[in-house]
Coordinates of C-alpha atoms in Angstrom, one line a residue:
X240 CA -10.1 -23.6 -44.7
X241 CA -8.1 -21.0 -42.7
X242 CA -5.2 -21.4 -45.1
X243 CA -7.2 -20.4 -48.1
X244 CA -9.0 -17.5 -46.3
X245 CA -5.7 -16.1 -45.2
X246 CA -4.3 -16.3 -48.7
X247 CA -7.5 -14.7 -50.0
X248 CA -7.3 -11.8 -47.5
X249 CA -3.6 -11.3 -48.2
X250 CA -4.2 -11.2 -51.9
X251 CA -7.2 -8.9 -51.6
X252 CA -5.4 -6.5 -49.3
X253 CA -2.2 -6.5 -51.5
X254 CA -4.0 -6.0 -54.8
X255 CA -7.2 -4.3 -53.8
X256 CA -8.9 -6.9 -55.9
X257 CA -12.1 -7.0 -53.9
X258 CA -13.0 -3.5 -54.9
X259 CA -13.5 -4.6 -58.5
X260 CA -15.9 -7.4 -57.5
X261 CA -18.7 -5.1 -56.4
X262 CA -21.7 -4.5 -58.5
X263 CA -23.5 -1.1 -58.8
X264 CA -25.8 -0.5 -55.8
X265 CA -29.0 -0.7 -57.8
X266 CA -28.0 -4.1 -59.3
X267 CA -27.1 -5.4 -55.9
X268 CA -30.3 -4.2 -54.2
X269 CA -32.5 -5.8 -56.8
X270 CA -30.7 -9.1 -56.7
X271 CA -30.6 -9.2 -52.9
X272 CA -34.3 -9.8 -52.5
X273 CA -34.2 -12.6 -55.1
X274 CA -31.1 -14.2 -53.6
X275 CA -32.3 -14.2 -50.1
X276 CA -35.6 -15.7 -51.1
X277 CA -33.9 -18.5 -53.1
X278 CA -30.2 -18.9 -52.2
X279 CA -27.9 -20.7 -54.6
X280 CA -24.2 -21.3 -54.9
X281 CA -24.1 -18.1 -56.9
X282 CA -25.3 -16.1 -53.9
X283 CA -22.8 -14.2 -51.8
X284 CA -21.3 -16.3 -49.0
X285 CA -22.8 -13.8 -46.5
X286 CA -26.3 -14.6 -47.7
X287 CA -25.7 -18.3 -47.5
X288 CA -24.4 -18.0 -44.0
X289 CA -27.3 -15.8 -42.9
X290 CA -29.8 -18.6 -43.7
X291 CA -29.6 -21.4 -41.1
X292 CA -30.3 -24.2 -43.6
X293 CA -27.6 -23.1 -46.1
X294 CA -25.2 -22.1 -43.3
X295 CA -25.4 -25.7 -42.1
X296 CA -24.6 -26.9 -45.7
X297 CA -21.6 -24.6 -46.0
X298 CA -20.3 -25.8 -42.6
X299 CA -20.7 -29.4 -43.6
X300 CA -18.5 -28.9 -46.7
X301 CA -16.3 -26.1 -45.5
X302 CA -16.0 -26.5 -41.7
X303 CA -15.3 -23.3 -39.8
X304 CA -16.4 -20.9 -42.6
X305 CA -19.0 -19.1 -40.5
X306 CA -16.7 -18.2 -37.7
X307 CA -13.5 -17.6 -39.7
X308 CA -11.7 -14.4 -38.6
X309 CA -11.3 -13.3 -42.3
X310 CA -15.0 -13.6 -43.0
X311 CA -15.4 -9.9 -43.7
X312 CA -12.9 -10.2 -46.5
X313 CA -14.7 -12.9 -48.4
X314 CA -18.4 -12.8 -47.3
X315 CA -19.5 -10.6 -50.2
X316 CA -17.9 -13.0 -52.7
X317 CA -19.5 -16.2 -54.2
X318 CA -17.9 -19.6 -53.8
X319 CA -16.8 -19.5 -57.4
X320 CA -15.1 -16.1 -56.8
X321 CA -13.3 -17.5 -53.7
X322 CA -12.2 -20.7 -55.4
X323 CA -9.1 -19.3 -57.2
X324 CA -7.8 -17.8 -53.9
X325 CA -8.5 -20.9 -51.9
X326 CA -5.3 -22.9 -52.5
X327 CA -7.4 -25.9 -53.3
X328 CA -9.7 -25.7 -50.3
X329 CA -12.7 -24.7 -52.4
X330 CA -13.0 -26.9 -55.5
X331 CA -15.6 -27.2 -58.2
X332 CA -16.5 -30.6 -56.6
X333 CA -17.2 -28.9 -53.3
X334 CA -19.3 -26.2 -54.9
X335 CA -21.2 -28.9 -56.8
X336 CA -21.9 -30.8 -53.6
X337 CA -23.1 -27.6 -51.9
X338 CA -25.3 -26.9 -54.9
X339 CA -26.8 -30.3 -54.7
X340 CA -27.5 -30.0 -51.0
X341 CA -29.1 -26.5 -51.5
X342 CA -31.3 -27.8 -54.3
X343 CA -32.4 -30.7 -52.1
X344 CA -33.8 -28.2 -49.6
X345 CA -36.3 -27.1 -52.3
X346 CA -37.7 -30.6 -52.6

């Protein structure tokens, strides 16, 4: 986990790529209420970690994510956005497993 976050942080700092990933303020504010009420794998990692149930799911599949020192660099991204920078640590299979666990919370 730390290897992919370090790579993500280095890439983001070197290229400034995180700046292009932000949405307009009005779009983010409107989406924030909906996402917090019903988190999904498409929610920002920060929102998933702010909810105790989804934080436990993320920790189960990506141990150490909540306390990682580079968290400020990736917490506004979704899991899918982090995946290309993760050096194989975040895979579609892991995202699918997290998605299944989050959906099971709704049952």
